[in-house]
XYZ file of C-alpha atoms in Angstrom:
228
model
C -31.706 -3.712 -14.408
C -31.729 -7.580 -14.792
C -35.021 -9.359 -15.764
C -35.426 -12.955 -17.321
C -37.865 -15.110 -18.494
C -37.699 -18.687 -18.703
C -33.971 -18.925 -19.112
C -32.857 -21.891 -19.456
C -28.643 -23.560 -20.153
C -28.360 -27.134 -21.193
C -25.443 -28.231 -21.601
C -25.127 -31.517 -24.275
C -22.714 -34.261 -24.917
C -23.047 -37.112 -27.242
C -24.772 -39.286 -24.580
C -25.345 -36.723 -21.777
C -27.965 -34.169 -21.416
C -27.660 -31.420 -18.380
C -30.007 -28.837 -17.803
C -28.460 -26.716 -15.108
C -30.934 -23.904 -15.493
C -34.567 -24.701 -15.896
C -36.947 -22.183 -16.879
C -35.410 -19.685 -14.520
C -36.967 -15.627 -13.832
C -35.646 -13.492 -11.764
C -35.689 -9.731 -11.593
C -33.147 -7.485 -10.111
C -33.414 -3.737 -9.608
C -30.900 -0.971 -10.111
C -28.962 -0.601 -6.503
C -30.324 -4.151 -5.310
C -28.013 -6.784 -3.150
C -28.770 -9.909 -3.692
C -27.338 -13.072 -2.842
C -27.881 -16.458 -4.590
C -27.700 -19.753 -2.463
C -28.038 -23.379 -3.190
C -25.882 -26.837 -2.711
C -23.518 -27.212 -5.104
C -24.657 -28.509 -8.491
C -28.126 -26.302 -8.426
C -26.781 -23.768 -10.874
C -26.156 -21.010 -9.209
C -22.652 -20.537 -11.258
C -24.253 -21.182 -14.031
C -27.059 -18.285 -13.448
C -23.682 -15.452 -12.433
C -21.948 -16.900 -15.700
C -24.919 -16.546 -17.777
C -26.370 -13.404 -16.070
C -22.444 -11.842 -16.619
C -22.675 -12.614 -20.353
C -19.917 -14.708 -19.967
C -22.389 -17.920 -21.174
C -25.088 -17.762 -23.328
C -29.021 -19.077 -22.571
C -30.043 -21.959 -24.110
C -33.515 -20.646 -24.192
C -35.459 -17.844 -22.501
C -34.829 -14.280 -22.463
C -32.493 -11.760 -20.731
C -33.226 -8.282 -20.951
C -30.094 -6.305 -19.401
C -31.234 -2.170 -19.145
C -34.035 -3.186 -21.062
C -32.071 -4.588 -23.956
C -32.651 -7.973 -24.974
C -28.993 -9.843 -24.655
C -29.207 -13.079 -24.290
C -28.807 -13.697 -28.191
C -26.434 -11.170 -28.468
C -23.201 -12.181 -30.453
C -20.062 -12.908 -28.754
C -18.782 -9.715 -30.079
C -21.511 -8.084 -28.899
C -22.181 -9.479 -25.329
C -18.500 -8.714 -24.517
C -19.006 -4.841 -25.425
C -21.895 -4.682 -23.361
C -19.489 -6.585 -20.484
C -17.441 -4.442 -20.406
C -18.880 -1.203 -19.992
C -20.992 -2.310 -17.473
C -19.916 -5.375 -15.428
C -17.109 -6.205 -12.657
C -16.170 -9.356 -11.524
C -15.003 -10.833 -8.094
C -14.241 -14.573 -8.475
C -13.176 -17.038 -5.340
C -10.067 -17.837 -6.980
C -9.070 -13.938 -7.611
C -8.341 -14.730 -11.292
C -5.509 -12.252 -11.018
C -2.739 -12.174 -13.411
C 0.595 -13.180 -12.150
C 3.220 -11.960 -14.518
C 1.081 -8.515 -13.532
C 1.425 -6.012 -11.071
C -0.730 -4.967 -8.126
C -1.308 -1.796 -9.923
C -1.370 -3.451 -13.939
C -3.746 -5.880 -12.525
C -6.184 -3.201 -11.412
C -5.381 -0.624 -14.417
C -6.088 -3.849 -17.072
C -10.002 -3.179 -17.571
C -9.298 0.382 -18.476
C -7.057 -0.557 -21.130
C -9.711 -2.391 -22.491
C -12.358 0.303 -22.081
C -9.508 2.672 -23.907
C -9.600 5.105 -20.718
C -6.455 7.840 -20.906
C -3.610 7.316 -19.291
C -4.239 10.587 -16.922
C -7.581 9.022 -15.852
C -5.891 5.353 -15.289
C -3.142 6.772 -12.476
C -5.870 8.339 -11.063
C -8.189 6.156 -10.438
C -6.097 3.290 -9.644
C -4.289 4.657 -6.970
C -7.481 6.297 -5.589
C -8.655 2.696 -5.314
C -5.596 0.798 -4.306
C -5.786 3.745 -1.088
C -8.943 2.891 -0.411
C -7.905 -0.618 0.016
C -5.282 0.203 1.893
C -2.847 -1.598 -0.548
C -1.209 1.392 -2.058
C 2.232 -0.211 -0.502
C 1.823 -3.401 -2.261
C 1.354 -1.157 -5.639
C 4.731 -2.965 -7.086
C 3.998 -6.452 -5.631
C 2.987 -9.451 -7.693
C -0.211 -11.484 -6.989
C 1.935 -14.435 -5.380
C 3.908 -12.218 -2.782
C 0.122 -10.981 -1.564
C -2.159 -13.005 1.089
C -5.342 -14.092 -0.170
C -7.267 -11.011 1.675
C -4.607 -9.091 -0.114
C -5.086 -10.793 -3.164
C -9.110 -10.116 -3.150
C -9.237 -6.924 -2.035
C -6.910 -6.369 -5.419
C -9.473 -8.173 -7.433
C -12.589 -5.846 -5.855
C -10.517 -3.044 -6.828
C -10.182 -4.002 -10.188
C -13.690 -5.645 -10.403
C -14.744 -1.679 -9.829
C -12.020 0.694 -11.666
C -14.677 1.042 -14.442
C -17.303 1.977 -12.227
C -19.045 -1.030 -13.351
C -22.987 -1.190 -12.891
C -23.162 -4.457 -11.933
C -21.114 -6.511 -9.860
C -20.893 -10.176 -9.695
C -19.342 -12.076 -7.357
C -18.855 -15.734 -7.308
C -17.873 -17.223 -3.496
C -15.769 -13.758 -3.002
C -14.849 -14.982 0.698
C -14.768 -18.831 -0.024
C -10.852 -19.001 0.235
C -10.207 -16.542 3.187
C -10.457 -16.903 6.642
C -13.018 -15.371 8.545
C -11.564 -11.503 9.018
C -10.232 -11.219 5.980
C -13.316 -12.557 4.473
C -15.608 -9.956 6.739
C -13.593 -7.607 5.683
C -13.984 -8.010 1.705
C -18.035 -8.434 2.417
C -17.864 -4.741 4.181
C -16.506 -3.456 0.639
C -19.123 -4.813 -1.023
C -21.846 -3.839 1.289
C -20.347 0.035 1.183
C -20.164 -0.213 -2.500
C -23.775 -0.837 -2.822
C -24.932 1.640 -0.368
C -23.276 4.215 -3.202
C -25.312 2.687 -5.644
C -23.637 -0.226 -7.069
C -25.913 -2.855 -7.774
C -24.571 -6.484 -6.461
C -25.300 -10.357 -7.597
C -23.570 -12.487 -5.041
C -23.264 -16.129 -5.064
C -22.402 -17.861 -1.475
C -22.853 -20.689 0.412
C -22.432 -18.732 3.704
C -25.744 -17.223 5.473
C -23.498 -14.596 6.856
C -22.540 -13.434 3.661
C -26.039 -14.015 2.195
C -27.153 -11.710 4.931
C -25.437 -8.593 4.103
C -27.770 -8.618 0.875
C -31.509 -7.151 0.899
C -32.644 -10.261 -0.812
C -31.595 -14.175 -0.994
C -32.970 -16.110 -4.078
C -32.398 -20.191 -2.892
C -32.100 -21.966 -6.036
C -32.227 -26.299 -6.392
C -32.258 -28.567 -9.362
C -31.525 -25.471 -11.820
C -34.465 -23.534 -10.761
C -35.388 -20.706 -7.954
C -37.651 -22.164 -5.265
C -37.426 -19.241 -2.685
C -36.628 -15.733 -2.701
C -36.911 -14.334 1.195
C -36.105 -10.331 1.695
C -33.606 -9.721 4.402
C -33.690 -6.038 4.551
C -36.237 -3.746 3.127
C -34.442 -2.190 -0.491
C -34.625 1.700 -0.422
């Protein structure tokens, strides 16, 4: 699904230069979990933001289904986003003048999917979440494991090939964070293929593969659990 080949992001300033990828490949296969770990600063972020299309290489390639993206235009690396991508950020990145359910209906709007399909899917999900009573709520009247579990949801409404998640548990407590880690770990094993970025080994270990990164660049990638 995800290959690349000396990708590199340096990011420039009139008297600063900082490479915060450096000559990176990885490779990740359709229905993989993997989890990305470093000390803050090595560029794992950067990797997610560039690997999500959201940023664009400075160098190096970045094949995505086989496609070549990484020079795509803006234009065109958003298409490609999405139709194929879901996000789960730390901070939830939900909308606040938005509902529960407009939060998690929002990507279809963009994806122009009928109105029929929207209802149903969304409250399909929101059930499975067991948040279908806090349909009506807005973000700030929802915990934070609330608040994620609303952001997986939407992350997924698409039926997204790829999902990345940046630190989904760093601002819950413990259950609620085990909790969001056992959705992602059953949405893999139906298929969806997961890039996590953590600092926790816990969470790290619900993947089948950690890739350590330091100083912009992978130094380690260890399997935890044999991919089938």
């Amino acid at each position: 699904m995800i290959k690349t080949t000396k990708l590199a992001k340096v990011y420039r300033t009139e008297e600063v230069e900082t490479t915060a990828l450096n000559e990176v490949d990885v490779e990740i296969r359709e229905g993989e979990f993997v989890s990305v770990m470093g000390p803050s600063g090595c560029g794992k972020s950067t990797l997610l933001n560039v690997l999500g299309m959201i940023d664009s290489p400075s160098s190096g390639d970045y094949f995505f289904n086989g496609e070549e993206v990484g020079r795509l235009s803006e234009r065109k690396r958003s298409n490609v986003r999405k139709h194929n991508l879901g996000f789960v950020f730390q901070s939830f990145n939900l909308i606040d003048e938005l509902t529960v359910y407009e939060n998690v209906e929002l990507p279809m709007l963009y994806t122009k999917v009928p109105s029929v399909e929207r209802k149903k899917r969304v409250e399909e999900l929101l059930e499975g979440m067991n948040i279908m009573h806090r349909r009506n709520h807005f973000p700030q009247q929802l915990s934070g494991g609330q608040q994620q579990r609303v952001a997986v949801a939407r992350a997924i409404v698409n039926r997204p090939k790829l999902i990345l998640a940046d630190e989904p548990t760093g601002n819950l407590d413990s259950a609620n964070g085990d909790e969001v880690m056992k959705i992602l770990a059953q949405l893999n094993s139906e298929g969806t293929t997961i890039l996590m970025v953590t600092h926790s080994q816990y969470c790290a270990e619900f993947g089948n593969r950690i890739i350590r990164m330091l100083d912009g660049q992978v130094v380690t990638e260890n399997l935890v659990k044999q991919y089938l």
